[in-house]
Coordinates of C-alpha atoms in Angstrom, one line a residue:
Chain A
X1 CA -22.7 3.7 -27.8
X2 CA -22.6 2.1 -31.2
X3 CA -22.3 -1.5 -30.2
X4 CA -23.5 -3.6 -27.3
X5 CA -20.8 -4.3 -24.6
X6 CA -19.6 -7.9 -24.8
X7 CA -18.7 -9.6 -21.5
X8 CA -15.0 -9.5 -20.8
X9 CA -13.6 -12.9 -20.1
X10 CA -12.0 -13.4 -16.7
X11 CA -8.2 -13.0 -17.2
X12 CA -7.1 -16.6 -16.9
X13 CA -3.4 -15.8 -17.0
X14 CA -1.1 -14.0 -14.6
X15 CA -0.4 -10.6 -16.1
X16 CA 2.8 -8.7 -15.4
X17 CA 2.5 -6.8 -12.1
X18 CA 3.5 -3.4 -13.5
X19 CA 0.6 -3.7 -16.0
X20 CA -1.8 -4.6 -13.2
X21 CA -0.6 -1.6 -11.3
X22 CA -1.0 0.8 -14.2
X23 CA -4.5 -0.4 -15.3
X24 CA -6.2 1.1 -12.2
X25 CA -4.6 4.5 -13.1
X26 CA -6.2 4.4 -16.5
X27 CA -9.5 3.4 -14.9
X28 CA -9.3 6.3 -12.4
X29 CA -8.7 8.7 -15.3
X30 CA -11.4 7.4 -17.7
X31 CA -13.9 7.4 -14.8
X32 CA -13.3 11.1 -14.4
X33 CA -13.7 11.6 -18.2
X34 CA -16.9 9.5 -18.1
X35 CA -18.4 11.6 -15.3
X36 CA -17.5 14.7 -17.4
X37 CA -19.4 13.3 -20.4
X38 CA -16.3 12.9 -22.6
X39 CA -17.0 10.2 -25.3
X40 CA -13.6 9.3 -26.7
X41 CA -10.0 9.3 -25.4
X42 CA -6.8 8.5 -27.2
X43 CA -3.8 6.7 -25.7
X44 CA -1.8 9.9 -26.5
X45 CA -4.2 11.9 -24.3
X46 CA -4.0 9.4 -21.5
X47 CA -0.2 9.4 -21.9
X48 CA 0.0 13.2 -21.6
X49 CA -2.2 13.2 -18.5
X50 CA -0.6 10.3 -16.6
X51 CA 3.0 10.6 -17.8
X52 CA 3.1 7.0 -19.1
X53 CA 4.4 6.2 -22.6
X54 CA 1.6 6.0 -25.2
X55 CA 3.0 2.8 -26.5
X56 CA 3.1 1.3 -23.0
X57 CA -0.6 2.3 -22.6
X58 CA -1.5 0.6 -25.9
X59 CA 0.4 -2.5 -24.8
X60 CA -1.3 -2.6 -21.4
X61 CA -4.7 -2.2 -22.9
X62 CA -4.0 -4.9 -25.5
X63 CA -4.7 -7.4 -22.7
X64 CA -8.3 -6.3 -22.7
X65 CA -10.8 -7.2 -25.4
X66 CA -11.2 -3.6 -26.5
X67 CA -10.0 -1.8 -29.6
X68 CA -9.4 1.9 -30.1
X69 CA -10.5 3.5 -33.3
X70 CA -8.0 5.2 -35.6
X71 CA -7.8 9.0 -35.0
X72 CA -10.6 8.8 -32.4
X73 CA -9.3 6.5 -29.7
X74 CA -11.2 4.5 -27.1
X75 CA -14.9 4.8 -26.3
X76 CA -14.7 6.1 -22.8
X77 CA -17.7 4.3 -21.3
X78 CA -16.7 1.1 -22.9
X79 CA -13.1 1.4 -21.7
X80 CA -14.3 2.2 -18.1
X81 CA -16.6 -0.9 -18.2
X82 CA -13.9 -3.2 -19.7
X83 CA -11.3 -2.1 -17.2
X84 CA -13.6 -2.6 -14.2
X85 CA -14.6 -6.0 -15.4
X86 CA -11.1 -7.1 -16.3
X87 CA -9.6 -5.9 -13.0
X88 CA -12.3 -7.9 -11.1
X89 CA -13.7 -4.8 -9.4
X90 CA -17.2 -5.7 -10.4
X91 CA -17.1 -9.2 -9.1
X92 CA -17.7 -9.7 -5.4
X93 CA -14.7 -11.3 -3.5
X94 CA -15.5 -12.5 0.1
X95 CA -12.8 -11.8 2.6
X96 CA -12.3 -12.4 6.3
X97 CA -10.0 -10.2 8.4
X98 CA -7.8 -11.3 11.3
X99 CA -7.1 -8.5 13.7
X100 CA -9.6 -5.7 14.3
X101 CA -7.3 -3.2 15.9
X102 CA -7.0 0.4 14.5
X103 CA -6.0 -0.8 11.0
X104 CA -8.4 -3.8 10.8
X105 CA -11.3 -1.6 11.9
X106 CA -10.4 1.0 9.4
X107 CA -10.3 -1.5 6.6
X108 CA -13.7 -2.9 7.6
X109 CA -15.1 0.7 7.7
X110 CA -13.6 1.8 4.4
X111 CA -16.3 2.1 1.8
X112 CA -13.8 2.1 -1.0
X113 CA -12.9 -1.6 -0.8
X114 CA -16.5 -2.6 -1.5
X115 CA -16.6 -0.4 -4.6
X116 CA -13.5 -2.4 -5.8
X117 CA -15.1 -5.7 -5.3
X118 CA -13.9 -6.7 -1.8
X119 CA -16.6 -7.7 0.7
X120 CA -15.2 -8.1 4.2
X121 CA -17.8 -10.5 5.7
X122 CA -16.3 -11.2 9.2
X123 CA -13.5 -10.1 11.5
X124 CA -11.5 -12.2 14.0
X125 CA -9.6 -11.2 17.1
X126 CA -8.4 -12.6 20.4
X127 CA -9.5 -9.7 22.5
X128 CA -12.7 -10.3 24.4
X129 CA -13.4 -6.6 24.3
X130 CA -14.2 -6.8 20.5
X131 CA -15.3 -10.4 19.9
X132 CA -19.1 -10.7 19.9
X133 CA -19.4 -7.0 18.7
X134 CA -20.0 -5.6 15.2
X135 CA -18.1 -3.0 13.2
X136 CA -20.8 -1.5 11.0
X137 CA -22.6 -4.7 9.8
X138 CA -19.6 -6.9 10.1
X139 CA -19.5 -9.4 13.1
X140 CA -16.3 -10.0 15.0
X141 CA -15.6 -13.5 16.2
X142 CA -13.1 -15.2 18.4
X143 CA -10.2 -16.5 16.4
X144 CA -11.1 -20.1 17.5
X145 CA -14.1 -19.9 15.2
X146 CA -12.0 -19.1 12.1
X147 CA -12.3 -22.4 10.2
X148 CA -16.0 -22.7 10.7
X149 CA -16.8 -19.1 9.7
X150 CA -14.4 -19.2 6.7
X151 CA -16.4 -22.1 5.3
X152 CA -19.8 -20.6 6.2
X153 CA -19.0 -17.3 4.5
X154 CA -17.1 -19.0 1.6
X155 CA -14.3 -16.4 2.0
X156 CA -11.4 -17.0 -0.3
X157 CA -9.3 -14.1 0.9
X158 CA -7.8 -13.7 4.4
X159 CA -6.6 -10.3 5.5
X160 CA -3.7 -10.2 8.0
X161 CA -4.0 -7.1 10.1
X162 CA -2.5 -8.4 13.4
X163 CA 0.8 -7.2 15.0
X164 CA 3.9 -8.3 13.0
X165 CA 5.0 -10.9 15.6
X166 CA 1.7 -12.7 15.1
X167 CA 1.6 -12.5 11.3
X168 CA 3.0 -15.9 10.4
X169 CA 1.0 -17.8 13.0
X170 CA -2.3 -16.1 11.9
X171 CA -1.4 -16.6 8.2
X172 CA -0.9 -20.3 8.8
X173 CA -4.3 -20.5 10.5
X174 CA -6.1 -18.7 7.7
X175 CA -4.5 -21.0 5.1
X176 CA -5.5 -24.1 7.2
X177 CA -9.0 -22.7 7.4
X178 CA -9.1 -22.7 3.6
X179 CA -8.4 -19.3 2.2
X180 CA -6.7 -19.2 -1.2
X181 CA -5.2 -15.8 -0.9
X182 CA -3.6 -13.7 1.9
X183 CA -3.6 -9.9 1.9
X184 CA -0.8 -9.1 4.3
X185 CA -0.8 -5.6 5.9
X186 CA 2.0 -6.3 8.3
X187 CA 5.7 -5.5 7.6
X188 CA 6.4 -9.2 8.3
X189 CA 7.3 -11.4 5.3
X190 CA 4.8 -14.2 5.5
X191 CA 5.8 -17.7 4.0
X192 CA 3.1 -20.1 2.8
X193 CA 2.8 -23.3 0.9
X194 CA 2.8 -23.1 -2.9
X195 CA -0.5 -22.2 -4.5
X196 CA -1.5 -19.6 -2.0
X197 CA -1.5 -16.0 -3.3
X198 CA 0.2 -13.5 -1.0
X199 CA -0.2 -9.8 -1.6
X200 CA 1.9 -7.5 0.6
X201 CA 0.7 -4.0 1.4
X202 CA 3.0 -2.6 4.0
X203 CA 2.2 1.1 4.2
X204 CA 5.2 1.4 6.6
X205 CA 7.6 0.2 3.9
X206 CA 6.2 3.0 1.7
X207 CA 7.1 5.4 4.5
X208 CA 10.7 4.2 4.4
X209 CA 10.8 4.9 0.7
X210 CA 9.3 8.4 1.1
X211 CA 11.6 9.4 4.0
X212 CA 14.7 8.3 2.0
X213 CA 13.6 10.3 -1.1
X214 CA 12.9 13.4 1.1
X215 CA 16.4 13.1 2.7
X216 CA 18.0 12.6 -0.8
X217 CA 16.2 15.7 -2.1
X218 CA 17.3 17.8 0.9
X219 CA 20.9 16.6 0.7
X220 CA 23.3 19.1 -1.0
X221 CA 25.1 16.3 -2.9
X222 CA 22.9 14.3 -5.2
Chain R
X1 CA 26.5 -5.1 24.1
X2 CA 30.2 -4.8 23.6
X3 CA 30.4 -1.4 22.1
X4 CA 28.4 1.8 22.4
X5 CA 26.0 2.5 19.6
X6 CA 27.2 5.2 17.2
X7 CA 24.6 7.5 15.6
X8 CA 23.7 6.3 12.1
X9 CA 24.1 9.2 9.6
X10 CA 21.0 10.1 7.7
X11 CA 21.1 8.3 4.4
X12 CA 21.9 11.2 2.0
X13 CA 21.5 9.2 -1.2
X14 CA 18.5 7.7 -2.9
X15 CA 18.7 4.0 -2.2
X16 CA 17.2 1.5 -4.7
X17 CA 13.5 1.1 -4.0
X18 CA 13.6 -2.7 -3.7
X19 CA 16.2 -2.4 -0.9
X20 CA 14.1 0.2 0.9
X21 CA 11.1 -2.2 0.7
X22 CA 13.1 -5.1 2.0
X23 CA 14.8 -3.3 4.9
X24 CA 11.5 -3.0 6.9
X25 CA 11.0 -6.8 6.5
X26 CA 14.4 -7.4 8.2
X27 CA 13.4 -4.8 10.9
X28 CA 10.1 -6.6 11.6
X29 CA 12.0 -9.9 12.0
X30 CA 14.8 -8.7 14.2
X31 CA 12.3 -6.8 16.4
X32 CA 10.6 -10.1 17.0
X33 CA 14.0 -11.7 17.8
X34 CA 14.9 -8.8 20.1
X35 CA 11.7 -9.2 22.0
X36 CA 12.5 -12.9 22.4
X37 CA 15.9 -12.1 23.9
X38 CA 17.9 -13.4 20.9
X39 CA 21.4 -11.8 20.8
X40 CA 22.8 -12.6 17.4
X41 CA 21.4 -13.4 14.0
X42 CA 23.2 -14.4 10.8
X43 CA 22.1 -13.3 7.3
X44 CA 21.7 -17.0 6.6
X45 CA 19.1 -17.3 9.4
X46 CA 17.3 -14.2 8.1
X47 CA 17.4 -15.6 4.6
X48 CA 15.8 -18.9 5.7
X49 CA 13.0 -17.1 7.6
X50 CA 12.2 -14.5 5.0
X51 CA 12.9 -16.3 1.8
X52 CA 15.4 -13.7 0.5
X53 CA 18.8 -14.6 -0.7
X54 CA 21.5 -14.3 2.0
X55 CA 23.8 -12.5 -0.4
X56 CA 20.9 -10.0 -1.1
X57 CA 20.4 -9.4 2.6
X58 CA 24.2 -8.8 3.1
X59 CA 24.1 -6.4 0.2
X60 CA 21.0 -4.5 1.5
X61 CA 22.6 -4.3 5.0
X62 CA 25.8 -3.0 3.6
X63 CA 24.1 0.4 3.2
X64 CA 24.0 0.6 7.0
X65 CA 27.0 1.3 9.2
X66 CA 26.8 -2.1 10.8
X67 CA 29.1 -5.1 10.4
X68 CA 28.2 -8.7 11.1
X69 CA 30.8 -10.9 12.9
X70 CA 32.2 -13.9 11.2
X71 CA 30.4 -17.1 12.3
X72 CA 28.2 -15.1 14.8
X73 CA 26.3 -12.7 12.6
X74 CA 24.7 -9.4 13.5
X75 CA 24.1 -8.1 17.0
X76 CA 20.3 -8.2 17.1
X77 CA 19.7 -5.1 19.3
X78 CA 22.2 -3.1 17.3
X79 CA 20.7 -4.2 14.0
X80 CA 17.2 -3.3 15.2
X81 CA 18.4 0.2 16.3
X82 CA 20.4 0.8 13.1
X83 CA 17.5 -0.2 10.9
X84 CA 15.1 2.0 12.7
X85 CA 17.4 5.0 12.6
X86 CA 18.4 4.4 9.0
X87 CA 14.8 4.1 7.8
X88 CA 13.9 7.3 9.5
X89 CA 11.3 5.6 11.8
X90 CA 12.7 7.3 14.9
X91 CA 12.8 10.8 13.5
X92 CA 9.4 12.7 13.6
X93 CA 8.0 13.8 10.2
X94 CA 5.1 16.2 10.4
X95 CA 2.3 15.6 7.9
X96 CA -1.0 17.2 7.1
X97 CA -3.8 15.2 5.4
X98 CA -6.3 16.4 2.8
X99 CA -9.6 14.5 3.0
X100 CA -10.8 13.1 6.3
X101 CA -13.4 10.7 4.9
X102 CA -13.3 7.0 5.9
X103 CA -9.7 6.5 4.7
X104 CA -8.4 9.8 6.0
X105 CA -9.9 9.3 9.4
X106 CA -8.5 5.8 9.6
X107 CA -5.0 7.1 8.8
X108 CA -5.3 9.8 11.5
X109 CA -6.5 7.1 14.0
X110 CA -3.9 4.5 13.1
X111 CA -1.4 4.3 15.9
X112 CA 1.1 2.4 13.7
X113 CA 2.0 5.5 11.6
X114 CA 3.3 7.4 14.7
X115 CA 5.5 4.4 15.7
X116 CA 7.1 4.7 12.2
X117 CA 7.8 8.3 12.5
X118 CA 4.8 10.0 10.9
X119 CA 3.0 12.6 12.9
X120 CA -0.3 13.7 11.3
X121 CA -0.7 17.2 12.8
X122 CA -3.8 18.5 11.0
X123 CA -6.5 17.4 8.6
X124 CA -8.3 19.4 5.9
X125 CA -11.7 18.9 4.3
X126 CA -14.3 20.9 2.4
X127 CA -17.3 19.4 4.3
X128 CA -18.6 21.7 7.0
X129 CA -19.7 18.6 9.0
X130 CA -16.1 17.8 9.8
X131 CA -14.2 21.1 9.7
X132 CA -13.8 22.5 13.2
X133 CA -13.9 19.1 14.8
X134 CA -11.1 16.9 16.0
X135 CA -10.2 13.3 15.3
X136 CA -8.5 12.1 18.4
X137 CA -6.2 15.0 19.1
X138 CA -5.9 16.1 15.4
X139 CA -7.8 19.3 14.4
X140 CA -9.7 19.4 11.1
X141 CA -9.7 22.7 9.2
X142 CA -11.3 24.0 6.1
X143 CA -9.1 23.5 3.1
X144 CA -8.9 27.3 2.6
X145 CA -6.6 27.4 5.7
X146 CA -4.2 25.0 4.1
X147 CA -1.2 27.3 3.4
X148 CA -1.4 29.0 6.8
X149 CA -1.6 25.8 8.8
X150 CA 1.1 24.0 6.7
X151 CA 3.5 26.7 7.7
X152 CA 2.4 26.9 11.3
X153 CA 2.9 23.1 11.8
X154 CA 6.0 23.0 9.6
X155 CA 4.6 19.9 7.8
X156 CA 6.8 18.7 5.0
X157 CA 4.5 15.8 3.9
X158 CA 1.0 16.2 2.5
X159 CA -1.2 13.1 2.4
X160 CA -3.8 12.9 -0.4
X161 CA -6.9 11.0 0.8
X162 CA -9.6 12.7 -1.3
X163 CA -11.7 11.2 -4.0
X164 CA -9.7 10.4 -7.2
X165 CA -11.3 13.2 -9.2
X166 CA -10.0 15.8 -6.7
X167 CA -6.5 14.3 -6.3
X168 CA -4.6 16.5 -8.8
X169 CA -6.2 19.7 -7.6
X170 CA -5.6 19.0 -4.0
X171 CA -2.0 17.8 -4.7
X172 CA -1.4 21.2 -6.5
X173 CA -2.7 23.1 -3.5
X174 CA -0.5 21.1 -1.1
X175 CA 2.6 21.8 -3.1
X176 CA 1.7 25.4 -3.4
X177 CA 1.3 25.5 0.4
X178 CA 4.9 24.2 0.7
X179 CA 4.9 20.5 1.3
X180 CA 8.0 18.7 -0.1
X181 CA 6.4 15.3 -0.4
X182 CA 3.0 13.9 -1.3
X183 CA 1.7 10.6 -0.1
X184 CA -1.0 9.7 -2.6
X185 CA -3.6 7.2 -1.5
X186 CA -5.8 7.7 -4.5
X187 CA -5.6 5.5 -7.7
X188 CA -5.1 8.8 -9.6
X189 CA -1.6 9.3 -11.0
X190 CA -0.6 12.7 -9.7
X191 CA 1.8 14.9 -11.6
X192 CA 4.0 17.5 -9.9
X193 CA 6.8 19.8 -10.6
X194 CA 10.3 18.3 -10.3
X195 CA 11.8 18.1 -6.8
X196 CA 8.5 17.0 -5.1
X197 CA 8.6 13.4 -3.8
X198 CA 5.5 11.5 -4.7
X199 CA 4.8 8.1 -3.0
X200 CA 1.8 6.2 -4.3
X201 CA 0.0 3.8 -2.1
X202 CA -3.1 2.6 -3.9
X203 CA -4.4 -0.3 -2.0
X204 CA -7.0 -0.8 -4.8
X205 CA -4.2 -1.5 -7.3
X206 CA -3.0 -4.2 -4.9
X207 CA -6.5 -5.7 -5.1
X208 CA -6.2 -5.8 -8.9
X209 CA -3.0 -7.8 -8.6
X210 CA -4.5 -10.1 -6.0
X211 CA -7.6 -10.8 -8.0
X212 CA -5.6 -11.6 -11.1
X213 CA -3.3 -14.0 -9.2
X214 CA -6.3 -15.8 -7.7
X215 CA -7.9 -16.1 -11.1
X216 CA -4.7 -17.4 -12.6
X217 CA -4.3 -20.0 -9.8
X218 CA -7.9 -21.2 -10.3
X219 CA -7.5 -21.4 -14.1
X220 CA -6.9 -25.0 -15.3
X221 CA -4.3 -23.8 -17.9
X222 CA -1.2 -22.1 -16.4

């Protein structure tokens, strides 16, 4: 590389969600290029590969402190580095998880989350069959110990992986315990006080979209 | 209930994605009401609970063949039933999954998916340490057996749970094997021929959104 990498400042402003959703696509692609030893990539090349307008890509990347070179494009290693830093994947974020059923256990076991900056440090449940055990290295506590553990582990993110009918109650307890953000995996629409970040990841809602699209494709009348 | 439930026709047209994402919220809420023995619910009550405009709720529900009663609202049991049918959660959809690493195994083990109409009938991998084994009741085959198994199990959905750098190649093989829809869990932006439904569920992209929102909240300047 020609120049030293400068530290990317933490993005202090809320970026448009579509941009934040596209940036990881670019990262996934440039990581592949990096592993193949490719040195430069143009927004046109990214555009062709990912089916996103080149002008949109340039606009999205303009939020980063990286400049492409005329006729050459972006330095692949630098772009990969800047995207990872900018998206927060290289900073550790401590999280606790409420509910260690099949989904909760799977999230704790998933190695991918750690690679993207999320450290699940403790799990909570009401079932005596799991409290007091460990999943991998992660201890599982009774939910009554939530507030104390939250503080001890300095966890700012609370993951909600309980049944839908418990989602609101558990979310309230997590917020009361001091988390600043909730990652909600239930299909229940959680409400919180202002200032708490809520990210909804309902994979079942995605199923609804997929089923509808399949039915529409199979239907003779479009 | 006053009248017999009539079968909801399969939604033949592609609904707006925001509607399809909201309908499962309503379902989660009315399921809770149903379990509590509540008989009727108004769109105003749903609105207050889920923080969605009452007019939006009425509009979303107008896609279903259900009518609320003036001053009383919707019959809870009927609404739950209609939503489940309409969203396809009560019809079985056979799926095969490529990649049975930590994420793939978790999806196979997740009992929630089956409740929402997704039957994962077989897994595929390239690692000899998992092919020939079973995860729960689900057999894992070598990826070379993909086409044959796809046909045997009549699976119309292919789940992509391989590393990002293999996503496109595996997606191509699934489509070649005859799946009509891809559910992509990688951050890689898959491209396919027209007529194939692609649903992207990148939980890592959701992390990027959450991290940015946390940083923006913590920033002194808004």
